[in-house]
Short mmCIF file of C-alpha atoms and ligand atoms in Angstrom, two decimals:
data_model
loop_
_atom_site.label_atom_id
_atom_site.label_comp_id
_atom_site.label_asym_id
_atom_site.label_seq_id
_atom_site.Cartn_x
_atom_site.Cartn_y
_atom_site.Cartn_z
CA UNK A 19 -8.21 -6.54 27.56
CA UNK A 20 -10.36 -9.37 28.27
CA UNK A 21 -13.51 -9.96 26.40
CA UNK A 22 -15.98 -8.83 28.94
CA UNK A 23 -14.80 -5.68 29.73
CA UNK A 24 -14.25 -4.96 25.69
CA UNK A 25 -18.15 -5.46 25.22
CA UNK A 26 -18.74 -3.43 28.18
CA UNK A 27 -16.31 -0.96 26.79
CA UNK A 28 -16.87 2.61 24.51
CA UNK A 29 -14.35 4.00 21.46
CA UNK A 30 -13.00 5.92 24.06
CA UNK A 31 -9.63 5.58 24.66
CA UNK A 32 -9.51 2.26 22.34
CA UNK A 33 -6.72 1.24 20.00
CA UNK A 34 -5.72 4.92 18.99
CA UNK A 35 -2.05 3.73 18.41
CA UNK A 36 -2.14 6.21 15.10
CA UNK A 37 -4.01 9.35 16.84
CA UNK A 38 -3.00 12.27 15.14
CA UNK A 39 -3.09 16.34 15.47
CA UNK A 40 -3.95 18.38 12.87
CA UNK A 41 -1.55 20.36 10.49
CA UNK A 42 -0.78 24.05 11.32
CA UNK A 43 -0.87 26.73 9.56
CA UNK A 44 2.52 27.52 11.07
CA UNK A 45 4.16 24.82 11.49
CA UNK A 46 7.84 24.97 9.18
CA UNK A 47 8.11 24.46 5.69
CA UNK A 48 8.50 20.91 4.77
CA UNK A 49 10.24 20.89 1.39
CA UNK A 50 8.91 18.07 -0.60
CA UNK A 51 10.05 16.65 -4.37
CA UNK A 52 7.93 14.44 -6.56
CA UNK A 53 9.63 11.57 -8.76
CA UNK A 54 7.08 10.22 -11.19
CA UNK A 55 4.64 12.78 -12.49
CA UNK A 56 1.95 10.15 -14.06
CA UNK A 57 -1.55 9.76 -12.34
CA UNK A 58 -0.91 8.51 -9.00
CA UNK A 59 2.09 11.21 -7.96
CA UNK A 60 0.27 14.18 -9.83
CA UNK A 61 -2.86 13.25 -7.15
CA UNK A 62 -0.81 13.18 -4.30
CA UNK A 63 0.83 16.01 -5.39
CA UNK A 64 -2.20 17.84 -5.53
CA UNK A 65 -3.18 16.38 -1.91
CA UNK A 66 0.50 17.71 -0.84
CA UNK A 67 -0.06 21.15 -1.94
CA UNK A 68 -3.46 21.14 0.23
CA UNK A 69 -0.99 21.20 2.90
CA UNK A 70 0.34 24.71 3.40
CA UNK A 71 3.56 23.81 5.17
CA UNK A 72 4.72 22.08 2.24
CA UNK A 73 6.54 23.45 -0.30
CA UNK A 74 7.62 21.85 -3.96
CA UNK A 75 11.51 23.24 -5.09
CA UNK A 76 12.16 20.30 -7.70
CA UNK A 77 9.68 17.10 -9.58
CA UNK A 78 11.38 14.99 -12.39
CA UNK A 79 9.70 12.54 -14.79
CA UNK A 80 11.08 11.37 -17.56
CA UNK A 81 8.10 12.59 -19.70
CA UNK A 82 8.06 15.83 -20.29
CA UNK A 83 4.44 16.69 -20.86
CA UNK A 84 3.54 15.05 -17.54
CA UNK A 85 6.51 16.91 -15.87
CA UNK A 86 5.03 20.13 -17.33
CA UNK A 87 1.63 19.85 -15.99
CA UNK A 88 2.71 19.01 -12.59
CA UNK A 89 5.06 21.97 -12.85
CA UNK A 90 2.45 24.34 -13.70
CA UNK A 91 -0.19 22.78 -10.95
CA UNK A 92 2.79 23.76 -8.49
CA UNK A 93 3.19 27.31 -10.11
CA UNK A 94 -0.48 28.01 -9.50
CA UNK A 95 -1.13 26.94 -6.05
CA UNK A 96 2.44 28.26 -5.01
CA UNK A 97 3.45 31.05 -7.08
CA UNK A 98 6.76 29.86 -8.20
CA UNK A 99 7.67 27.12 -10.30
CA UNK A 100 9.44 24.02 -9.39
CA UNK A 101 13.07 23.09 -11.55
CA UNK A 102 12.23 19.77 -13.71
CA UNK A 103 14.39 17.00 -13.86
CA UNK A 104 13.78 15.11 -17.16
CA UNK A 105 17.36 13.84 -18.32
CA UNK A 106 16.58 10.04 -18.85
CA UNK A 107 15.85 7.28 -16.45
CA UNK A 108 18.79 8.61 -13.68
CA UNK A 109 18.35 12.20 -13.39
CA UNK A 110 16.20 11.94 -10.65
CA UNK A 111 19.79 11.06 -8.77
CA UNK A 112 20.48 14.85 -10.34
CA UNK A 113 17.63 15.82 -7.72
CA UNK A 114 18.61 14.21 -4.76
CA UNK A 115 21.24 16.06 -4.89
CA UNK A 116 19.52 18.96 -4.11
CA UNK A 117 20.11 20.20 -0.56
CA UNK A 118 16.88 22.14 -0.47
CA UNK A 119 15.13 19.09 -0.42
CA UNK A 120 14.08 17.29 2.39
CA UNK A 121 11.80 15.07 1.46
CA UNK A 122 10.39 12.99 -1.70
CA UNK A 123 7.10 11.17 -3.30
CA UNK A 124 8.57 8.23 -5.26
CA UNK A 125 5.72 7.14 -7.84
CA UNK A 126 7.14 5.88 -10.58
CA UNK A 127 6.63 2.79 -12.06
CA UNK A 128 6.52 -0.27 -9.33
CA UNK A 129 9.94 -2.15 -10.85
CA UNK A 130 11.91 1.05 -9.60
CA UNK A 131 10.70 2.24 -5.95
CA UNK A 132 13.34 0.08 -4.36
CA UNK A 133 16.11 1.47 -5.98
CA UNK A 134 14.97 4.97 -6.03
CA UNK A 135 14.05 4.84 -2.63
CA UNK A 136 17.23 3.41 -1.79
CA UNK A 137 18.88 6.51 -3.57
CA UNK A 138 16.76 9.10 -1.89
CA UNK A 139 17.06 7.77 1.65
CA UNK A 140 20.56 7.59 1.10
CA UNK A 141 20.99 11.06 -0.30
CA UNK A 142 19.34 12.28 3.13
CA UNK A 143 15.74 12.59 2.28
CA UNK A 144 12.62 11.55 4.02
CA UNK A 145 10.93 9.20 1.48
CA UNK A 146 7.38 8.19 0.59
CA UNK A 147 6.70 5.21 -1.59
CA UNK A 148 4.61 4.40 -3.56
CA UNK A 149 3.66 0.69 -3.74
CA UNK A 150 4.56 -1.65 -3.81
CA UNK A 151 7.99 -0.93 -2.06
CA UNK A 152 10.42 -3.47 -3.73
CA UNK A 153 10.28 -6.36 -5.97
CA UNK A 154 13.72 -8.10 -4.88
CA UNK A 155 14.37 -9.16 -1.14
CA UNK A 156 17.57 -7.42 -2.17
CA UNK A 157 15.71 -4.06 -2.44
CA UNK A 158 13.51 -5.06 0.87
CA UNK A 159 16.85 -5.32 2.81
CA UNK A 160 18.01 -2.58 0.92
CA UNK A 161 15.53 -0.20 2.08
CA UNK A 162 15.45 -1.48 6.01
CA UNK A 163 19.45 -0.76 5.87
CA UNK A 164 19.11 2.64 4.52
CA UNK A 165 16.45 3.78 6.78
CA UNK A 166 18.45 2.88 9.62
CA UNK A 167 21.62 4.42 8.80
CA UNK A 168 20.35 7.34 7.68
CA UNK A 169 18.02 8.39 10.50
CA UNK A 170 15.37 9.55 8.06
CA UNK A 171 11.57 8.56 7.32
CA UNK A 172 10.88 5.81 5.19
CA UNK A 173 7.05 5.47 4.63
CA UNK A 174 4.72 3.17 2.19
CA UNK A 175 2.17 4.80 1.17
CA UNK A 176 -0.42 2.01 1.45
CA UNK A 177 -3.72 4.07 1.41
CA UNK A 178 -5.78 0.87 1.97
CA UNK A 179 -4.64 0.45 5.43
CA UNK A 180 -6.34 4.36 5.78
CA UNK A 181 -9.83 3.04 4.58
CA UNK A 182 -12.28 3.99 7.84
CA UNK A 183 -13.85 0.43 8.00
CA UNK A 184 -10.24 -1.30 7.90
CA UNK A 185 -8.91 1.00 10.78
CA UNK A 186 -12.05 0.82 12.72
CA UNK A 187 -11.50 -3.09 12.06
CA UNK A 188 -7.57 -2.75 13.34
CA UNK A 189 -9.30 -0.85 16.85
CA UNK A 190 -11.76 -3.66 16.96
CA UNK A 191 -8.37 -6.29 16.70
CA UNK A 192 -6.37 -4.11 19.16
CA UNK A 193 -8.98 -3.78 21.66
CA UNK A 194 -9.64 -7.94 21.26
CA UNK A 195 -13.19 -8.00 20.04
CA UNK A 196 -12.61 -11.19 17.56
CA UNK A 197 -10.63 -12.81 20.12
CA UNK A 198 -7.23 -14.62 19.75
CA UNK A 199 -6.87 -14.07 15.37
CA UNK A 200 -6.10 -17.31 13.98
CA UNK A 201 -7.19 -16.56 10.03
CA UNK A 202 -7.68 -13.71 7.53
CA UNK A 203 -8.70 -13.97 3.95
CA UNK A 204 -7.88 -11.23 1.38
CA UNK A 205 -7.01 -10.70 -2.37
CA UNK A 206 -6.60 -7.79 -4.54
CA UNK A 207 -8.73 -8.73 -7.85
CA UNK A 208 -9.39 -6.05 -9.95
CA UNK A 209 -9.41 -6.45 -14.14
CA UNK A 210 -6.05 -4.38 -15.31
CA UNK A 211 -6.02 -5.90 -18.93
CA UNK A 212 -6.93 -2.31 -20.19
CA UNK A 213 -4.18 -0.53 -18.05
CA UNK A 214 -1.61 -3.43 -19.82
CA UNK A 215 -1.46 -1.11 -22.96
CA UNK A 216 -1.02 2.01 -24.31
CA UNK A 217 -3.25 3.03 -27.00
CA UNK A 218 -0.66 2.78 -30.10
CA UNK A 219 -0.03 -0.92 -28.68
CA UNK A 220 3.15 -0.68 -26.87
CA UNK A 221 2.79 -1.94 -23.36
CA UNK A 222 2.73 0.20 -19.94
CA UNK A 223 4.85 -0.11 -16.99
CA UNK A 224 1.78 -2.42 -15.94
CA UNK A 225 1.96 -5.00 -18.91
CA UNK A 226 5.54 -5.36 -18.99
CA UNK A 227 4.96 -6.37 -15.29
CA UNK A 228 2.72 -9.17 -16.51
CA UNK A 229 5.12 -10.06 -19.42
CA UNK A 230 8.56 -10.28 -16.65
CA UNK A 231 6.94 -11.21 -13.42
CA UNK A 232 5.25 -14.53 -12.08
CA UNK A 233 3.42 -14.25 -8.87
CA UNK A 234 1.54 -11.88 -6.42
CA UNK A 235 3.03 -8.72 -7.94
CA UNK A 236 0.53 -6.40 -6.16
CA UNK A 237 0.26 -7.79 -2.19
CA UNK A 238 0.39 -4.94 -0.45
CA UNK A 239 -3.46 -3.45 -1.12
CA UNK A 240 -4.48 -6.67 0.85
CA UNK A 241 -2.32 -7.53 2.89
CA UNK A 242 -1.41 -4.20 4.60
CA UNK A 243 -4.46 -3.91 6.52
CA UNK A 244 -4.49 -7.95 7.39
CA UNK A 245 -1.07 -6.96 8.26
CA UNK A 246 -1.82 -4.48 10.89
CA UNK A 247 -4.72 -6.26 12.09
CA UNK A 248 -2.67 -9.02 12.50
CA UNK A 249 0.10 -7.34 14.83
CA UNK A 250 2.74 -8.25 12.19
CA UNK A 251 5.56 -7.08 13.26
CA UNK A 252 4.10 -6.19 16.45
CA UNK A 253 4.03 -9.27 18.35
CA UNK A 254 3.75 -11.53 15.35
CA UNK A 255 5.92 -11.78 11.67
CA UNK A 256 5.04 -13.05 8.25
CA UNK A 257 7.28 -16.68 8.63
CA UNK A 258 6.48 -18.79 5.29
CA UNK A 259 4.20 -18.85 2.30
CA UNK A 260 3.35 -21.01 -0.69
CA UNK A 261 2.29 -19.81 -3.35
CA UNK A 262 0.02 -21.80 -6.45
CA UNK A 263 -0.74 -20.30 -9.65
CA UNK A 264 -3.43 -20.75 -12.39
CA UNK A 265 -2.21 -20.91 -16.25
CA UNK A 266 -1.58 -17.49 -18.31
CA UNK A 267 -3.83 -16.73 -20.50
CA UNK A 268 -6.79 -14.18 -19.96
CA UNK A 269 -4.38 -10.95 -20.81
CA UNK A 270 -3.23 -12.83 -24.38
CA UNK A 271 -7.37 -12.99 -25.37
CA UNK A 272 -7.28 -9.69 -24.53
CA UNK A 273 -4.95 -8.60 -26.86
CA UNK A 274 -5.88 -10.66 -29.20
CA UNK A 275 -9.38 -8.95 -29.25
CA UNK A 276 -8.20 -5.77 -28.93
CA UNK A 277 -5.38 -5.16 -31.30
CA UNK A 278 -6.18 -8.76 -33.42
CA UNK A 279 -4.92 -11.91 -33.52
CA UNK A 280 -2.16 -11.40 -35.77
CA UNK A 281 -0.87 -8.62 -34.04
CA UNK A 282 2.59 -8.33 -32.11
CA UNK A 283 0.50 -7.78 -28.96
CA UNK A 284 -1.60 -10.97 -29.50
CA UNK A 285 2.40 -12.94 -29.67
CA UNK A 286 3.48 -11.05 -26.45
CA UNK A 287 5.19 -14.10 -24.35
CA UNK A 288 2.84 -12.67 -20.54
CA UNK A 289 4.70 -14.45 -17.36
CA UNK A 290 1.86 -13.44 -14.89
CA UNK A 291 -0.66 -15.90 -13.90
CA UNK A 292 -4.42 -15.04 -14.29
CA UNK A 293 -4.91 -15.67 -10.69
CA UNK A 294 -2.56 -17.05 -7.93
CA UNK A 295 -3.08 -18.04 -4.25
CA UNK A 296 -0.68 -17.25 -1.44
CA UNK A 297 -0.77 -19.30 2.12
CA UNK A 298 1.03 -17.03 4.13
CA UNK A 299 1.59 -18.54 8.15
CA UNK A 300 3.08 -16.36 10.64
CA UNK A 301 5.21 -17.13 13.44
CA UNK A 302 2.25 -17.18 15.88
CA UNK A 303 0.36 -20.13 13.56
CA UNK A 304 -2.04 -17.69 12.31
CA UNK A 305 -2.82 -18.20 8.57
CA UNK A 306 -3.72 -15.70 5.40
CA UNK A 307 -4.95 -16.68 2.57
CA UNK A 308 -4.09 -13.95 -0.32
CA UNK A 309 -5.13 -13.77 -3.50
CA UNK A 310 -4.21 -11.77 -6.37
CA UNK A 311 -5.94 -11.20 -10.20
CA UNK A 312 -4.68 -8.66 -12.20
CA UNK A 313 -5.66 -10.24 -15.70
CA UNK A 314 -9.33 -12.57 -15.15
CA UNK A 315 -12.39 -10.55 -16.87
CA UNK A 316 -14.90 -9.73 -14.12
CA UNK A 317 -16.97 -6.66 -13.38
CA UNK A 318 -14.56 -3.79 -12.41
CA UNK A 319 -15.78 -2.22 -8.98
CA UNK A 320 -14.59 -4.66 -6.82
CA UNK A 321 -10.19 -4.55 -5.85
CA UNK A 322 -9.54 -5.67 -2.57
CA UNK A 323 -11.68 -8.22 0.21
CA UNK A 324 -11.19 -9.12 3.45
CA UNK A 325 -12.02 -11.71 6.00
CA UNK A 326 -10.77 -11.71 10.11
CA UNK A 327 -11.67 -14.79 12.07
CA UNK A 328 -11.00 -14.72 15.58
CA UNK A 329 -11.70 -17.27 18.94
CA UNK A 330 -14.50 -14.84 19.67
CA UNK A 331 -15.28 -13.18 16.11
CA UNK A 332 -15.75 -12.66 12.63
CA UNK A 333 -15.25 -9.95 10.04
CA UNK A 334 -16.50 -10.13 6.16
CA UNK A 335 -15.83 -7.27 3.57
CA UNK A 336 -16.61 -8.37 0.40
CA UNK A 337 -15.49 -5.59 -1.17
CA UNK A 338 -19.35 -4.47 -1.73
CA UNK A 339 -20.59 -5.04 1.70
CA UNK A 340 -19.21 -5.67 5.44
CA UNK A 341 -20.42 -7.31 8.16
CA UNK A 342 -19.18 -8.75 11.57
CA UNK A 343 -20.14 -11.41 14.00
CA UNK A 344 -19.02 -11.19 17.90
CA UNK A 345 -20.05 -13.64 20.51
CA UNK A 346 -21.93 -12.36 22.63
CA UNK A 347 -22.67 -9.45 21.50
CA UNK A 348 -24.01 -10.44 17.68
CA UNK A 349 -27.22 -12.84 17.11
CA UNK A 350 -26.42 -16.37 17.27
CA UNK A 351 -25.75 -17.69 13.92
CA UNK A 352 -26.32 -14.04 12.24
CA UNK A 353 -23.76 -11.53 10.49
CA UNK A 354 -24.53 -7.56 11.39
CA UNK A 355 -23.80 -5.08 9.09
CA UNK A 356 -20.70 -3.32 9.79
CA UNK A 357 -21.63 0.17 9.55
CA UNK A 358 -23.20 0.52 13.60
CA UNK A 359 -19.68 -0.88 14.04
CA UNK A 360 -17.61 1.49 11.79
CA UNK A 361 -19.34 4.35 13.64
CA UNK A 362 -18.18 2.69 17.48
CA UNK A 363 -15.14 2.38 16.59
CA UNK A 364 -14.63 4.85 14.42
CA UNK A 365 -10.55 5.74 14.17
CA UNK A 366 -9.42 9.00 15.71
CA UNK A 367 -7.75 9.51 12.37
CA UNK A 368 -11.16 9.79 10.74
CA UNK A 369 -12.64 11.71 13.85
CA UNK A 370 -10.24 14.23 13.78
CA UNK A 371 -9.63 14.57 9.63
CA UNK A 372 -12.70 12.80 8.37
CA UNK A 373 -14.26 15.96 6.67
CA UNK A 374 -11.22 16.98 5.06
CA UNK A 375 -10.16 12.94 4.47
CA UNK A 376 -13.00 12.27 2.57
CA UNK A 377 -12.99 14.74 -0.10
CA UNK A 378 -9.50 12.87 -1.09
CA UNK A 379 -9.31 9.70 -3.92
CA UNK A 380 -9.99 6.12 -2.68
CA UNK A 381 -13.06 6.86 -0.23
CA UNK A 382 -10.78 8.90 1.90
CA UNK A 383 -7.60 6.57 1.99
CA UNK A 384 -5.11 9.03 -0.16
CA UNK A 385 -5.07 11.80 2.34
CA UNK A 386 -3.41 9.65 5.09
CA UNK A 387 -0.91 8.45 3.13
CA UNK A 388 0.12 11.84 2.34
CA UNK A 389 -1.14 13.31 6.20
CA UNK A 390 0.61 10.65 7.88
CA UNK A 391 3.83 11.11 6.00
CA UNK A 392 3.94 14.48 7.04
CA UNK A 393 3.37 14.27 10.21
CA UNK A 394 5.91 11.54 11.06
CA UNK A 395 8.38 14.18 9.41
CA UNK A 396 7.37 17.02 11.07
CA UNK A 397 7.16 15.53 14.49
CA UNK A 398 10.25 12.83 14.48
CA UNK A 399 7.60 10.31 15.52
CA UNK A 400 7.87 6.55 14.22
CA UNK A 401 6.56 6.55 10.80
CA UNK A 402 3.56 4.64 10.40
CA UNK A 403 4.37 2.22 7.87
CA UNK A 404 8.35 1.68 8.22
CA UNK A 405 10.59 0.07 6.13
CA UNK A 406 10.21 -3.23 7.97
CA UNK A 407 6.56 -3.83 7.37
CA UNK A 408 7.15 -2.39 3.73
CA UNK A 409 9.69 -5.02 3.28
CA UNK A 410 7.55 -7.86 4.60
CA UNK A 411 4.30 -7.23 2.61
CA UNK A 412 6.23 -6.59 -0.64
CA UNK A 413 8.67 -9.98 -0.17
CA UNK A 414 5.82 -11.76 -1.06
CA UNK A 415 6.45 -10.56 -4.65
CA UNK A 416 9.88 -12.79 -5.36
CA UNK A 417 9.18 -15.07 -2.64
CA UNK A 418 5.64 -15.86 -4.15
CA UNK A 419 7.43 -16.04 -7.64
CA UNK A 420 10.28 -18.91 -5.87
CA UNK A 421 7.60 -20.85 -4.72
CA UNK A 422 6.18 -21.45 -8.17
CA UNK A 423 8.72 -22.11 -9.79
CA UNK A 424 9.14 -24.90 -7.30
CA UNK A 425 6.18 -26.23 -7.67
CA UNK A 426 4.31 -24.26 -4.74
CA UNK A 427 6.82 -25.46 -2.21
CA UNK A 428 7.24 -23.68 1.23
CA UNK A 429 9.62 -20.46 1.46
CA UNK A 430 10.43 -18.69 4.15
CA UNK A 431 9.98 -14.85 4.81
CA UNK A 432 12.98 -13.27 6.24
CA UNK A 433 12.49 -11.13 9.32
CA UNK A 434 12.88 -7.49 8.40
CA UNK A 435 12.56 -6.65 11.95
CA UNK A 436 16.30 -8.37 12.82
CA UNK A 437 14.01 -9.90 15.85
CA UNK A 438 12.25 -6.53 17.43
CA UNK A 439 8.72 -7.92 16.01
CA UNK A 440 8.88 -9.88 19.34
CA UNK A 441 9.67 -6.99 21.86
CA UNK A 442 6.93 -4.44 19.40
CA UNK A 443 3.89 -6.40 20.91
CA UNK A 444 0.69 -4.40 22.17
N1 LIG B 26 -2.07 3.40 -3.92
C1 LIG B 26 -2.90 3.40 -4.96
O1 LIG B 26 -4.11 3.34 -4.82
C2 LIG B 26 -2.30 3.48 -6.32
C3 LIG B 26 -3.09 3.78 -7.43
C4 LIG B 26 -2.48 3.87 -8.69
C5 LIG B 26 -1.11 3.66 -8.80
N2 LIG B 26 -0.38 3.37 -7.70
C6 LIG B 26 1.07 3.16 -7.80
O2 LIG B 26 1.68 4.37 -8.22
C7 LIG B 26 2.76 4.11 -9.09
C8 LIG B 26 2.58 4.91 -10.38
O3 LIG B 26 1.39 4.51 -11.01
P1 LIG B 26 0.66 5.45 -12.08
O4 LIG B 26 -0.68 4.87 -12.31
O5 LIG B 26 0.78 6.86 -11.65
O6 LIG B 26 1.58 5.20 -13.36
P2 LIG B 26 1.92 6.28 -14.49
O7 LIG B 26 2.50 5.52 -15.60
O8 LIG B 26 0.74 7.17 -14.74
O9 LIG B 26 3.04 7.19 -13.81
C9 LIG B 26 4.37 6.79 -13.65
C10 LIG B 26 5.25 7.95 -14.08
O10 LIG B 26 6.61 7.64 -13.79
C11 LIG B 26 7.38 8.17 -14.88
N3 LIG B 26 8.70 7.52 -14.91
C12 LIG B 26 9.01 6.30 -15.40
N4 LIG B 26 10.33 6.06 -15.25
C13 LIG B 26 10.84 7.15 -14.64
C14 LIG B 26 12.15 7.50 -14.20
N5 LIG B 26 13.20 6.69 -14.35
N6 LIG B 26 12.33 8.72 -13.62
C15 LIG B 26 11.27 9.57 -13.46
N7 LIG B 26 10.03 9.29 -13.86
C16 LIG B 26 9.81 8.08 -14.42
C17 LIG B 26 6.54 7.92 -16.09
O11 LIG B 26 6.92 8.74 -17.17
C18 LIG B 26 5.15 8.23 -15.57
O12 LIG B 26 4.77 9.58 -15.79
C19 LIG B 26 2.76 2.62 -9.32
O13 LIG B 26 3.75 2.02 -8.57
C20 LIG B 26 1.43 2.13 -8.84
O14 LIG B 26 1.52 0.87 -8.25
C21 LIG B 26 -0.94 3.28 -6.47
#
């Protein structure tokens, strides 16, 4: 579309590559499993079960009390109780072998979606991840090989590309209001250190991240939307990055304060960088900057930001305000606030589910990741965040981690698409 007629143009009809229907009331039972009954897959559980086509035969966790309450939240909004699978790290594989299950929620800890997505898409389930969706490129082929062969759905749930502003951004991209896109800026910086711990000490799925892993171990919060925006995959891929990283050391004053400075916490060894910095270039020369802090003290509120620079445009989301600048169209020299925009070009996922969307966790986001999932299953369409553009945003994670360790050098990002990002423009 060229830039005249967009300015001249409505929502109407606009970028509504994701329009969606609502759920039935009779459409057919979708039967759905949960692996990894901690906080996040006991809320989207809860969002599932809002759903009434879907139905919940088995959930495993490997800790019990957590299995027990998301067994009896099942039991009272669907009269019957699920069977619990809570053998040890592998019984989930106990579940998959369930044929009365056709599809599962993997949210366990990060270091095992790959694998246990792997499993469940080769057992002949639909699968939803969690993310991110690997940490190895092994896993990241892993998964794009298993979704293929077996014919089934392989979503990421990456709720942050459901936000309203960040769609109504991706229609404002689509429809070529900033122009050609030659840059985008965005970072996931959000304070963890208390999540690193449990209260006796020991450390959480999240700390032992920090103490194993060096690099952008969280990408896909940011990046997802830039993604999409970006037409990655879609007429564009993610080629190389480099990757620089500040010293460790924020998470180990933590501890120290916390648990003293003598204490086996204070002596924990952490890998993870306070902060590092990601140059990501894709194959069409357009750059990202991404940024990721898990560990630096700062006030809490603020996780993800975003900047879009086009030819013709600008967007800004600070993470505590937006605002956009269009030529043309925008006061010389002045940002706008966003919101005008957000309403324009509102997404027709928000028109149509809005009211019910925003009763959901993460201003609204969490319901599509569960809504969309469904529907891809239930109507054999293309699922909205395939394996290849999980595998891409979450490559950054060892690839990041290689270009440390040598020294911020150059690596490339292998092309998950096996060269159909070319033919997937528009
Ligand atoms: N999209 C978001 O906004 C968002 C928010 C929070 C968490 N998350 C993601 O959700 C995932 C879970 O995070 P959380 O905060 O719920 O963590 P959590 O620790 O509360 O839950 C993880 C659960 O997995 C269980 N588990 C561990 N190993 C298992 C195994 N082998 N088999 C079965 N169960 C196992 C644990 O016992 C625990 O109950 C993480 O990957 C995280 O990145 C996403």
């Amino acid at each position: 579309m060229d830039r005249r007629r967009f300015l001249a143009t409505t929502t109407a009809g606009l970028g509504m590559g994701l329009a969606a229907e609502s759920l039935t009331q009779d459409a057919p039972p979708l039967r759905l499993a949960v692996i990894g009954t901690g906080g996040r897959g006991t809320g989207l559980l809860r969002l599932a079960l809002t759903f009434p086509e879907v139905q919940v035969p088995a959930l495993c966790d490997i800790h019990e009390g957590r299995l027990n309450n998301a067994i009896t939240l099942v039991r009272e909004a669907r009269g019957a109780a699920p069977e619990g699978y809570s053998r040890g790290p592998l019984d989930y594989r106990r579940l998959l072998e369930r044929d009365d299950v056709d599809a599962v929620l993997v949210a366990t800890p990060m270091q095992l979606h790959g694998r246990m997505s792997i499993d469940a898409l080769r057992a002949g389930k639909h699968t939803l991840s969690e993310v991110a969706a690997a940490m190895t490129l092994d896993e990241c082929w892993g998964l794009v090989r298993s979704e293929r062969e077996s014919g089934k759905t392989y979503m990421l749930a990456e709720n942050c590309c459901y936000y309203g502003q960040n769609l109504a951004v991706r229609n404002m991209a689509e429809a070529g209001a900033f122009g050609e896109l030659t840059y985008a800026e965005c970072g996931y910086v959000h304070d963890c250190r208390a999540l690193a711990f449990e209260g006796d000490g020991t450390l959480t799925w999240r700390g032992e991240l920090g103490r194993d892993h060096n690099g952008n171990v969280y990408p896909t919060h940011s990046l997802g939307p830039v993604a999409q925006w970006l037409g990655i995959n879609r007429g564009d891929r993610l080629e190389s990055l480099a990757t620089m990283a500040t010293p460790t050391g924020s998470l180990h004053r933590y501890a120290a304060q916390r648990f003293g400075a003598d204490s086996p916490q204070a002596k924990i060894d952490f890998a993870l960088a306070d902060s590092t910095s990601t140059l990501i270039r894709t194959a069409r020369g357009a750059v990202i900057d991404l940024r990721f802090d898990m560990y630096s003290a700062r006030p809490h509120p603020s996780t993800t930001y975003f900047t879009l620079q086009g030819l013709t445009g600008a967007y800004s989301d600070t993470g505590r305000q937006q605002e956009v600048w269009l030529e043309g169209r925008s006061p010389q020299y002045e940002w706008e606030p966003f919101a005008p925009y957000a309403g324009e070009f509102q997404h027709d996922l928000w028109k149509r589910h809005g009211a019910q969307a925003s009763q959901s966790g993460h201003g609204g986001a969490d319901f599509f990741a569960i809504q969309q999932f469904l529907e891809a299953v239930r109507e054999g369409k293309p699922s909205p965040i395939p394996a290849a553009d999980a595998a891409a945003w979450s490559s950054i994670i060892p690839l990041s981690a290689a270009s440390i360790r040598a020294g911020g050098a150059p690596q490339a990002i292998p092309d998950f698409t096996e060269g159909r990002w070319r033919a997937a423009a528009g």
